[in-house]
Coordinates of C-alpha atoms and ligand atoms in Angstrom, one line a residue:
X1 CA 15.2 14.0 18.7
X2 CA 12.0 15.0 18.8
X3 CA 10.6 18.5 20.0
X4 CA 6.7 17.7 20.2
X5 CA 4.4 21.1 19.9
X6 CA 0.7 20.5 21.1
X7 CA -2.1 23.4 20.3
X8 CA -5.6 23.2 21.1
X9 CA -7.0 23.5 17.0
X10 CA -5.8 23.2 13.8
X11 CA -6.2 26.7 13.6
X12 CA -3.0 26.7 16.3
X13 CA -1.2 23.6 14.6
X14 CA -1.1 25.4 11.4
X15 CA 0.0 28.9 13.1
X16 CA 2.8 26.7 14.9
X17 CA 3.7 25.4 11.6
X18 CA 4.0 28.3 9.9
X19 CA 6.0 29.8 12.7
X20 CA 8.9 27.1 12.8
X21 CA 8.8 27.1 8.7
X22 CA 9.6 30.4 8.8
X23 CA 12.5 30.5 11.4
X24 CA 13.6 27.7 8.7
X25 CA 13.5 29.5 5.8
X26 CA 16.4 32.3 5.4
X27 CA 18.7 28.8 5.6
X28 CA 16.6 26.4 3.9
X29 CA 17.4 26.4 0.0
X30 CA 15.9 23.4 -0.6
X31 CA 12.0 22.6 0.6
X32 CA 10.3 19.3 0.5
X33 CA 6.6 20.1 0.2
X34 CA 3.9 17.4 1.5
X35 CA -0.2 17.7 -0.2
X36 CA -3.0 16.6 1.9
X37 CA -5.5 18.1 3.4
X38 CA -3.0 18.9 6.8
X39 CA -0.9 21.3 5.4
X40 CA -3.6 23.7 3.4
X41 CA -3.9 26.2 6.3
X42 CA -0.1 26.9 6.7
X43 CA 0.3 27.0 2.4
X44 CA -2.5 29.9 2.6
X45 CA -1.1 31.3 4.8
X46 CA 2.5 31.1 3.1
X47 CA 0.7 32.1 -0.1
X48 CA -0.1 35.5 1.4
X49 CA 2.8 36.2 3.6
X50 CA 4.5 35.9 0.3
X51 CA 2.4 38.5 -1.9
X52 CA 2.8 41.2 0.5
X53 CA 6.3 40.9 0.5
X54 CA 6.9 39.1 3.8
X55 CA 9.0 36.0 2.5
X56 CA 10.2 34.9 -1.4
X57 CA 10.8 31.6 -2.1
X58 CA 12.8 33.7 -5.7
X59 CA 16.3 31.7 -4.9
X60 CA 14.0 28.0 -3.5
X61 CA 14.0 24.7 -4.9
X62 CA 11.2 22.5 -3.9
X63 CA 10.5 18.9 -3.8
X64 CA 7.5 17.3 -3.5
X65 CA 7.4 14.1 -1.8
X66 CA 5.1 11.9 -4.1
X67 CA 2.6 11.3 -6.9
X68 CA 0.0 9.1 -7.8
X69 CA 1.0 7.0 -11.0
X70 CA 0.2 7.1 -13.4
X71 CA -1.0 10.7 -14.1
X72 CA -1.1 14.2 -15.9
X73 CA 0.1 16.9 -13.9
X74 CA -3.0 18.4 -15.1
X75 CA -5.2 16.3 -13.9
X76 CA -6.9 17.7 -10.9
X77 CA -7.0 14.5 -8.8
X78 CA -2.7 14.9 -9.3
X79 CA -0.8 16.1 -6.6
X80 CA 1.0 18.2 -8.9
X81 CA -2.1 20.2 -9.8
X82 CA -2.7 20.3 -5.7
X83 CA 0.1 22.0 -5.4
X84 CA 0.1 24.7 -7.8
X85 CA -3.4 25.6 -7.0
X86 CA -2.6 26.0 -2.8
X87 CA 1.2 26.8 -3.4
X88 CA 2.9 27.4 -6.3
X89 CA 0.7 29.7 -8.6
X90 CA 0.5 32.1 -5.2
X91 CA 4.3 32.7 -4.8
X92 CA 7.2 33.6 -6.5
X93 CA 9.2 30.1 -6.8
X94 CA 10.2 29.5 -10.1
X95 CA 9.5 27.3 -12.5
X96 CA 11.9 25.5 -13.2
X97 CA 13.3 24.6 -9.2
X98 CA 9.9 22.9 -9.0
X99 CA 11.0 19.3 -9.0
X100 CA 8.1 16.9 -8.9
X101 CA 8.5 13.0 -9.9
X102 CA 7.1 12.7 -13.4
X103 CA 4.4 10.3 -13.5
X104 CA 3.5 10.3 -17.1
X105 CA 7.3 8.2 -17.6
X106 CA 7.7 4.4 -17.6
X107 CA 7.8 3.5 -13.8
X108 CA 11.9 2.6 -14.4
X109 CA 12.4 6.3 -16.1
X110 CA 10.5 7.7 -13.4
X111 CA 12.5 6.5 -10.2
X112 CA 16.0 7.3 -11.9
X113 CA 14.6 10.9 -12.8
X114 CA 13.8 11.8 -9.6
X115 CA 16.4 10.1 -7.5
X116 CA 18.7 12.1 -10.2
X117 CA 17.3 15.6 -9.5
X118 CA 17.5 15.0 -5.9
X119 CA 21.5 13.8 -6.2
X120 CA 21.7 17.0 -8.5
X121 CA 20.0 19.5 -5.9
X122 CA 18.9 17.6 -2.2
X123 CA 19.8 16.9 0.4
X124 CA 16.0 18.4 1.3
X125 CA 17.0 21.0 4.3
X126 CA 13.4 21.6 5.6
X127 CA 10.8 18.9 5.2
X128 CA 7.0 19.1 5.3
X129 CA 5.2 16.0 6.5
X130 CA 1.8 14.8 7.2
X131 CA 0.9 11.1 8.0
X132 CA -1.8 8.5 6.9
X133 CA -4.0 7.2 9.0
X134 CA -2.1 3.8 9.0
X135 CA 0.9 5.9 9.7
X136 CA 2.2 6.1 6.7
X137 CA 4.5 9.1 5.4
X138 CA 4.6 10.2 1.7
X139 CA 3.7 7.1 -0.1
X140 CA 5.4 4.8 2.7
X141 CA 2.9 2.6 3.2
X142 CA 3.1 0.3 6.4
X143 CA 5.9 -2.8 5.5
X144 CA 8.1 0.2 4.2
X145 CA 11.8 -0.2 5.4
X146 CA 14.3 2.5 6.5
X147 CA 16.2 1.7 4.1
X148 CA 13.4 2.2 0.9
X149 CA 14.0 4.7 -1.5
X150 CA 12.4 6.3 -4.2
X151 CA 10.1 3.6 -6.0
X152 CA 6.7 2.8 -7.2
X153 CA 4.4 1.6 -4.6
X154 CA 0.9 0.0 -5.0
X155 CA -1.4 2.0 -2.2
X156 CA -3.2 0.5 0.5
X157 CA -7.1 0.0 0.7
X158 CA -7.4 2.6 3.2
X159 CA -5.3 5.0 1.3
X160 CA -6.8 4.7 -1.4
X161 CA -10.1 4.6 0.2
X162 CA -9.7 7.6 1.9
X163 CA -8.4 9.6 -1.3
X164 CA -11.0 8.9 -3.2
X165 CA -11.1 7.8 -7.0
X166 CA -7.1 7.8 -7.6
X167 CA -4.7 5.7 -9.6
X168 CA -3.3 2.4 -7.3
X169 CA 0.3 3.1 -7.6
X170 CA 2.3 5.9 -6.9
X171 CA 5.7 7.2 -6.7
X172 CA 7.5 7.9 -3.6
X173 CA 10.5 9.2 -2.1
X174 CA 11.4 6.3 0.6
X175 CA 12.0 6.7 4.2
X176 CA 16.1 6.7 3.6
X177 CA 15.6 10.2 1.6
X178 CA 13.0 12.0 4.1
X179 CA 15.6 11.0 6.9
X180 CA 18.3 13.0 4.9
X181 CA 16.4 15.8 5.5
X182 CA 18.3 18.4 7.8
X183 CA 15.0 19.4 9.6
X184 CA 11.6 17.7 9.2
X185 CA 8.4 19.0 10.3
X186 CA 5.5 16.3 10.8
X187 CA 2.0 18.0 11.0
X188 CA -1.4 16.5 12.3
X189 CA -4.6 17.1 13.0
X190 CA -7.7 15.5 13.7
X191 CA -9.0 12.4 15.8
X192 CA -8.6 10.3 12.5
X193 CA -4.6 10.4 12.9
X194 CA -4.8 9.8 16.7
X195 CA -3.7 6.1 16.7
X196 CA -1.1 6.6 14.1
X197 CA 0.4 9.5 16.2
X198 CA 0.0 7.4 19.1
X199 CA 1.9 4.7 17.4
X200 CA 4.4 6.5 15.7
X201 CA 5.9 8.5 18.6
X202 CA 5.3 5.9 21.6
X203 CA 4.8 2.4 20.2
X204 CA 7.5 0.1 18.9
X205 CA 10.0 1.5 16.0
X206 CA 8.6 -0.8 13.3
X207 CA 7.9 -0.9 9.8
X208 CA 4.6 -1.3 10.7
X209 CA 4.2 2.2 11.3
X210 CA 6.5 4.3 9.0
X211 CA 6.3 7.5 10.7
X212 CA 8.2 5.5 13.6
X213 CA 11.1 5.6 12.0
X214 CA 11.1 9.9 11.9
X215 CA 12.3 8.4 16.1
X216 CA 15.6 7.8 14.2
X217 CA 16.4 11.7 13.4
X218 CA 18.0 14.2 15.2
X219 CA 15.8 16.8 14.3
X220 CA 12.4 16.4 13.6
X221 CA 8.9 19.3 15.5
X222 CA 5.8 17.3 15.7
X223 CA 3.4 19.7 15.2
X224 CA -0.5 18.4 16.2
X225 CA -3.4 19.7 17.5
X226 CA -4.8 18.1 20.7
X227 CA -7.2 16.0 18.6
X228 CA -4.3 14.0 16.9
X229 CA -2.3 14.3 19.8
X230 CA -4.2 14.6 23.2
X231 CA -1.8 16.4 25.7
X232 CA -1.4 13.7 28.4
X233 CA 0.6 11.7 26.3
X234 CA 3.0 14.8 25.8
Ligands
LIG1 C1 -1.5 11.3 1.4 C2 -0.1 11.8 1.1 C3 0.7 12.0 2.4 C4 -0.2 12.8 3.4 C5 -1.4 11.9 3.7 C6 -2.3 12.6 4.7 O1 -1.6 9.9 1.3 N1 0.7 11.0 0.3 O2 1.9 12.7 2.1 O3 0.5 13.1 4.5 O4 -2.1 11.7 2.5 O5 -3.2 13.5 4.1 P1 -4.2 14.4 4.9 O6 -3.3 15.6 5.4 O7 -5.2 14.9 3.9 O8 -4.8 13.7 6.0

């Protein structure tokens, strides 16, 4: 099912966000993290609800949904380095529950590391998601089944267009693990993601359109602002 949440900017989006993350979080132990340029607002704002004390992510295990490949988590083009700048290096999660898929493995080393630490720790109880403009989620890029797991995938033009100068492959956690999720959140903004939301919560479930397939979960907020999501379609 989905509960869809509408506010005028993404000024409101990312207060909504932040609002249902948090009424998610005493019973959430285990967070899966999305980068992009969606969810900055609500990480700066976790970021410094969690220096003064508000929430600790001390007993957390996060996992990140993807990565390009191949690539340092050093490198500042990685997702990795994203998300210790706008997350990690601003609150008190440790170390060592940061799961990330290593990207600096052999592609075969790196799919059975991460689907392993996911066995080990998941299933994910609160998911972060943004979507591609071609309605992609994580790395799912349109033709990815229901069914796919965690894998290497070669990127689209577009993505890789729109992300600027970035490795062609990543790795991904398929659609089968984000719909083990106990709760997902999907978060957009803008006029660019306008068709794909369209698409995703009213055309056909198809996977032509990967964010579809969040139709198939019991629980999933859609949290947009009016751009991505103009309120007569609500
Ligand atoms: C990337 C990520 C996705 C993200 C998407 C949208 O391709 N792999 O997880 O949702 O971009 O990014 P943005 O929020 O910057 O539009």
């Amino acid at each position: 099912m989905l509960k869809i949440i509408v506010r005028d900017d993404y000024k409101g989006m990312s207060e909504e966000a932040e609002r249902i993350f948090r009424e998610h979080l005493r019973r959430s132990d285990v967070i899966g993290f999305a980068t992009g340029s969606t969810p900055l607002l609500l990480y700066k704002r976790l970021s410094s609800m969690c220096r003064s004390g508000k929430i600790s992510f001390k007993d957390k295990i996060s996992f990140n949904l993807d990565e390009y490949y191949r690539i340092h988590p050093s490198d500042p083009r990685s997702f990795r380095h994203f998300m210790d700048t706008n997350l990690f290096n601003n609150i008190d999660i440790r170390q060592e529950n940061i799961h990330f898929p290593d990207s600096t493995v052999g592609q075969k080393a790196a799919v059975e590391r991460y689907k392993k630490e996911l066995e080990e720790h998941g299933p994910i109880d609160f998911q972060i998601l943004g979507i591609g403009r071609n309605g992609h989620i994580a790395f799912n890029e349109p033709g990815s089944g229901m069914n796919s797991g965690i894998r290497i995938i070669s990127l689209s033009r577009d993505t890789i267009e729109r992300n600027g100068n970035v490795p062609q492959k990543a790795i991904t956690m398929g659609i089968a693990e984000i719909l083990s999720a106990g709760t997902i959140m999907l978060m957009a903004s803008g006029k660019d993601k306008k068709e794909a939301m369209e698409k995703a919560l009213y055309g056909p479930i198809t996977a032509d359109v990967p964010a579809s397939f969040l139709r198939k979960h019991s629980n999933v907020y859609i949290v947009a602002d009016s751009a991505a999501l103009p309120p007569k379609r609500k």
